[in-house]
Amino acid sequence: MTSLLLIVPMPLARAAVCLAQAEAANGAQRPELPFALQYLPLLAIAAAAYLLLFRPERERMRKQQDVLKALKRNDRVVTSSGIYGTVANVEREADRVTLKVDEASNAKLTVTLASIAKVLRDGAADDGGGG
């Protein structure tokens, strides 16, 4: 019984060796692609990532910078934390904006220039009271 177990795998091993040698012989005849063509799919993925991810984000940041550069007194703004206010003073060198948040009590709030999320134009939103 043990001799049968030793005999059966031997022809399978020989067949595997023959197939491996034939595969190696066929592979040696196949020409290799040039270096640039081998990495073409990777370059295509990198270009797609740039066009779909990085470029739109850069455009959005540029537009936000333009909005902040045009910020002036009496503009209605919303901060990134959701606070509505009117610009009372802009100190670009100190990177600060003073917002008037309540007309009745003349309450003011100082925030960084980067915390201004958007500038509300005429009739873009109400006073944010939401009652």
PDB file of C-alpha atoms in Angstrom:
ATOM      1  CA  MET A   1       0.000   0.000   0.000  1.00  0.00           C
ATOM      2  CA  THR A   2       2.761   2.481   0.838  1.00  0.00           C
ATOM      3  CA  SER A   3       4.523   1.723  -2.440  1.00  0.00           C
ATOM      4  CA  LEU A   4       1.397   2.746  -4.344  1.00  0.00           C
ATOM      5  CA  LEU A   5       1.431   6.161  -2.596  1.00  0.00           C
ATOM      6  CA  LEU A   6       5.038   6.718  -3.612  1.00  0.00           C
ATOM      7  CA  ILE A   7       4.500   5.674  -7.244  1.00  0.00           C
ATOM      8  CA  VAL A   8       1.389   7.738  -8.084  1.00  0.00           C
ATOM      9  CA  PRO A   9       2.791  11.209  -7.286  1.00  0.00           C
ATOM     10  CA  MET A  10       5.952  10.602  -9.341  1.00  0.00           C
ATOM     11  CA  PRO A  11       4.246  10.826 -12.778  1.00  0.00           C
ATOM     12  CA  LEU A  12       2.380  13.926 -11.607  1.00  0.00           C
ATOM     13  CA  ALA A  13       5.641  15.552 -10.541  1.00  0.00           C
ATOM     14  CA  ARG A  14       7.229  14.768 -13.920  1.00  0.00           C
ATOM     15  CA  ALA A  15       4.231  16.256 -15.723  1.00  0.00           C
ATOM     16  CA  ALA A  16       4.459  19.416 -13.631  1.00  0.00           C
ATOM     17  CA  VAL A  17       8.168  19.786 -14.418  1.00  0.00           C
ATOM     18  CA  CYS A  18       7.523  19.298 -18.144  1.00  0.00           C
ATOM     19  CA  LEU A  19       4.752  21.901 -18.110  1.00  0.00           C
ATOM     20  CA  ALA A  20       6.942  24.370 -16.228  1.00  0.00           C
ATOM     21  CA  GLN A  21       9.775  23.941 -18.730  1.00  0.00           C
ATOM     22  CA  ALA A  22       7.400  24.404 -21.661  1.00  0.00           C
ATOM     23  CA  GLU A  23       5.980  27.540 -20.020  1.00  0.00           C
ATOM     24  CA  ALA A  24       9.484  28.948 -19.500  1.00  0.00           C
ATOM     25  CA  ALA A  25      10.390  28.261 -23.123  1.00  0.00           C
ATOM     26  CA  ASN A  26       7.252  30.048 -24.360  1.00  0.00           C
ATOM     27  CA  GLY A  27       7.800  32.975 -21.994  1.00  0.00           C
ATOM     28  CA  ALA A  28      11.342  33.550 -23.215  1.00  0.00           C
ATOM     29  CA  GLN A  29      10.102  34.051 -26.779  1.00  0.00           C
ATOM     30  CA  ARG A  30       7.502  36.644 -25.807  1.00  0.00           C
ATOM     31  CA  PRO A  31       8.841  40.227 -26.234  1.00  0.00           C
ATOM     32  CA  GLU A  32       8.680  42.569 -23.254  1.00  0.00           C
ATOM     33  CA  LEU A  33       6.795  45.834 -23.407  1.00  0.00           C
ATOM     34  CA  PRO A  34       8.842  49.040 -23.357  1.00  0.00           C
ATOM     35  CA  PHE A  35       9.332  50.633 -19.948  1.00  0.00           C
ATOM     36  CA  ALA A  36       6.954  53.528 -20.665  1.00  0.00           C
ATOM     37  CA  LEU A  37       4.128  51.228 -21.734  1.00  0.00           C
ATOM     38  CA  GLN A  38       4.446  49.089 -18.612  1.00  0.00           C
ATOM     39  CA  TYR A  39       3.664  52.069 -16.399  1.00  0.00           C
ATOM     40  CA  LEU A  40       1.065  53.681 -18.642  1.00  0.00           C
ATOM     41  CA  PRO A  41      -1.949  52.420 -16.586  1.00  0.00           C
ATOM     42  CA  LEU A  42      -0.384  53.770 -13.389  1.00  0.00           C
ATOM     43  CA  LEU A  43       0.207  57.150 -15.021  1.00  0.00           C
ATOM     44  CA  ALA A  44      -3.386  57.196 -16.283  1.00  0.00           C
ATOM     45  CA  ILE A  45      -4.699  56.571 -12.751  1.00  0.00           C
ATOM     46  CA  ALA A  46      -2.489  59.346 -11.372  1.00  0.00           C
ATOM     47  CA  ALA A  47      -3.725  61.773 -14.039  1.00  0.00           C
ATOM     48  CA  ALA A  48      -7.354  60.869 -13.314  1.00  0.00           C
ATOM     49  CA  ALA A  49      -6.802  61.401  -9.577  1.00  0.00           C
ATOM     50  CA  TYR A  50      -5.323  64.829 -10.273  1.00  0.00           C
ATOM     51  CA  LEU A  51      -8.190  65.857 -12.526  1.00  0.00           C
ATOM     52  CA  LEU A  52     -10.957  64.481 -10.305  1.00  0.00           C
ATOM     53  CA  LEU A  53      -9.617  65.194  -6.818  1.00  0.00           C
ATOM     54  CA  PHE A  54      -6.849  67.768  -6.588  1.00  0.00           C
ATOM     55  CA  ARG A  55      -7.759  70.253  -9.293  1.00  0.00           C
ATOM     56  CA  PRO A  56     -11.371  70.890  -8.159  1.00  0.00           C
ATOM     57  CA  GLU A  57     -10.180  71.327  -4.569  1.00  0.00           C
ATOM     58  CA  ARG A  58      -7.570  73.843  -5.675  1.00  0.00           C
ATOM     59  CA  GLU A  59     -10.240  75.776  -7.611  1.00  0.00           C
ATOM     60  CA  ARG A  60     -12.541  75.789  -4.578  1.00  0.00           C
ATOM     61  CA  MET A  61      -9.724  77.103  -2.379  1.00  0.00           C
ATOM     62  CA  ARG A  62      -8.879  79.815  -4.914  1.00  0.00           C
ATOM     63  CA  LYS A  63     -12.514  80.977  -5.015  1.00  0.00           C
ATOM     64  CA  GLN A  64     -12.660  81.061  -1.203  1.00  0.00           C
ATOM     65  CA  GLN A  65      -9.477  83.163  -1.111  1.00  0.00           C
ATOM     66  CA  ASP A  66     -11.016  85.580  -3.623  1.00  0.00           C
ATOM     67  CA  VAL A  67     -14.139  85.885  -1.452  1.00  0.00           C
ATOM     68  CA  LEU A  68     -12.025  86.606   1.631  1.00  0.00           C
ATOM     69  CA  LYS A  69      -9.938  89.200  -0.219  1.00  0.00           C
ATOM     70  CA  ALA A  70     -13.126  91.016  -1.271  1.00  0.00           C
ATOM     71  CA  LEU A  71     -14.565  90.968   2.272  1.00  0.00           C
ATOM     72  CA  LYS A  72     -15.460  94.459   3.454  1.00  0.00           C
ATOM     73  CA  ARG A  73     -17.372  96.275   6.148  1.00  0.00           C
ATOM     74  CA  ASN A  74     -21.178  95.705   6.300  1.00  0.00           C
ATOM     75  CA  ASP A  75     -21.018  92.381   4.419  1.00  0.00           C
ATOM     76  CA  ARG A  76     -23.353  89.719   5.819  1.00  0.00           C
ATOM     77  CA  VAL A  77     -21.385  86.534   6.485  1.00  0.00           C
ATOM     78  CA  VAL A  78     -21.719  83.048   7.923  1.00  0.00           C
ATOM     79  CA  THR A  79     -18.828  81.542   9.845  1.00  0.00           C
ATOM     80  CA  SER A  80     -17.781  77.919   9.551  1.00  0.00           C
ATOM     81  CA  SER A  81     -19.448  77.292  12.925  1.00  0.00           C
ATOM     82  CA  GLY A  82     -22.770  78.650  11.640  1.00  0.00           C
ATOM     83  CA  ILE A  83     -22.792  82.093  13.239  1.00  0.00           C
ATOM     84  CA  TYR A  84     -24.462  84.811  11.166  1.00  0.00           C
ATOM     85  CA  GLY A  85     -23.151  88.331  11.463  1.00  0.00           C
ATOM     86  CA  THR A  86     -22.308  91.604   9.790  1.00  0.00           C
ATOM     87  CA  VAL A  87     -18.670  92.554   9.274  1.00  0.00           C
ATOM     88  CA  ALA A  88     -17.799  95.491  11.516  1.00  0.00           C
ATOM     89  CA  ASN A  89     -14.036  95.512  10.959  1.00  0.00           C
ATOM     90  CA  VAL A  90     -11.477  93.568   8.900  1.00  0.00           C
ATOM     91  CA  GLU A  91      -7.855  93.379  10.080  1.00  0.00           C
ATOM     92  CA  ARG A  92      -6.078  91.491   7.302  1.00  0.00           C
ATOM     93  CA  GLU A  93      -2.597  91.821   8.828  1.00  0.00           C
ATOM     94  CA  ALA A  94      -3.799  90.300  12.105  1.00  0.00           C
ATOM     95  CA  ASP A  95      -6.036  87.769  10.288  1.00  0.00           C
ATOM     96  CA  ARG A  96      -9.083  88.927  12.279  1.00  0.00           C
ATOM     97  CA  VAL A  97     -12.625  89.921  11.476  1.00  0.00           C
ATOM     98  CA  THR A  98     -14.977  91.576  13.951  1.00  0.00           C
ATOM     99  CA  LEU A  99     -18.605  90.610  13.445  1.00  0.00           C
ATOM    100  CA  LYS A 100     -21.656  92.378  14.800  1.00  0.00           C
ATOM    101  CA  VAL A 101     -23.948  89.489  15.751  1.00  0.00           C
ATOM    102  CA  ASP A 102     -26.793  91.374  17.431  1.00  0.00           C
ATOM    103  CA  GLU A 103     -28.038  94.812  16.421  1.00  0.00           C
ATOM    104  CA  ALA A 104     -30.100  95.384  19.577  1.00  0.00           C
ATOM    105  CA  SER A 105     -27.336  94.805  22.112  1.00  0.00           C
ATOM    106  CA  ASN A 106     -24.471  95.699  19.746  1.00  0.00           C
ATOM    107  CA  ALA A 107     -22.811  92.369  20.546  1.00  0.00           C
ATOM    108  CA  LYS A 108     -19.576  91.807  18.637  1.00  0.00           C
ATOM    109  CA  LEU A 109     -17.519  88.709  18.025  1.00  0.00           C
ATOM    110  CA  THR A 110     -13.935  88.472  16.768  1.00  0.00           C
ATOM    111  CA  VAL A 111     -13.065  85.505  14.541  1.00  0.00           C
ATOM    112  CA  THR A 112     -10.234  84.559  12.229  1.00  0.00           C
ATOM    113  CA  LEU A 113     -10.504  85.498   8.591  1.00  0.00           C
ATOM    114  CA  ALA A 114     -10.332  81.827   7.565  1.00  0.00           C
ATOM    115  CA  SER A 115     -13.417  81.003   9.651  1.00  0.00           C
ATOM    116  CA  ILE A 116     -15.662  82.974   7.279  1.00  0.00           C
ATOM    117  CA  ALA A 117     -17.452  80.255   5.320  1.00  0.00           C
ATOM    118  CA  LYS A 118     -19.410  82.442   2.922  1.00  0.00           C
ATOM    119  CA  VAL A 119     -20.551  85.945   2.235  1.00  0.00           C
ATOM    120  CA  LEU A 120     -24.303  86.394   1.925  1.00  0.00           C
ATOM    121  CA  ARG A 121     -25.373  88.650  -0.905  1.00  0.00           C
ATOM    122  CA  ASP A 122     -28.587  90.677  -1.078  1.00  0.00           C
ATOM    123  CA  GLY A 123     -31.494  88.486   0.017  1.00  0.00           C
ATOM    124  CA  ALA A 124     -29.412  85.289   0.144  1.00  0.00           C
ATOM    125  CA  ALA A 125     -30.540  84.425   3.675  1.00  0.00           C
ATOM    126  CA  ASP A 126     -32.502  85.806   6.578  1.00  0.00           C
ATOM    127  CA  ASP A 127     -30.952  86.932   9.851  1.00  0.00           C
ATOM    128  CA  GLY A 128     -30.543  83.335  11.004  1.00  0.00           C
ATOM    129  CA  GLY A 129     -32.972  83.726  13.916  1.00  0.00           C
ATOM    130  CA  GLY A 130     -34.919  80.623  12.918  1.00  0.00           C
ATOM    131  CA  GLY A 131     -37.704  81.022  15.507  1.00  0.00           C
TER     132      GLY A 131
END
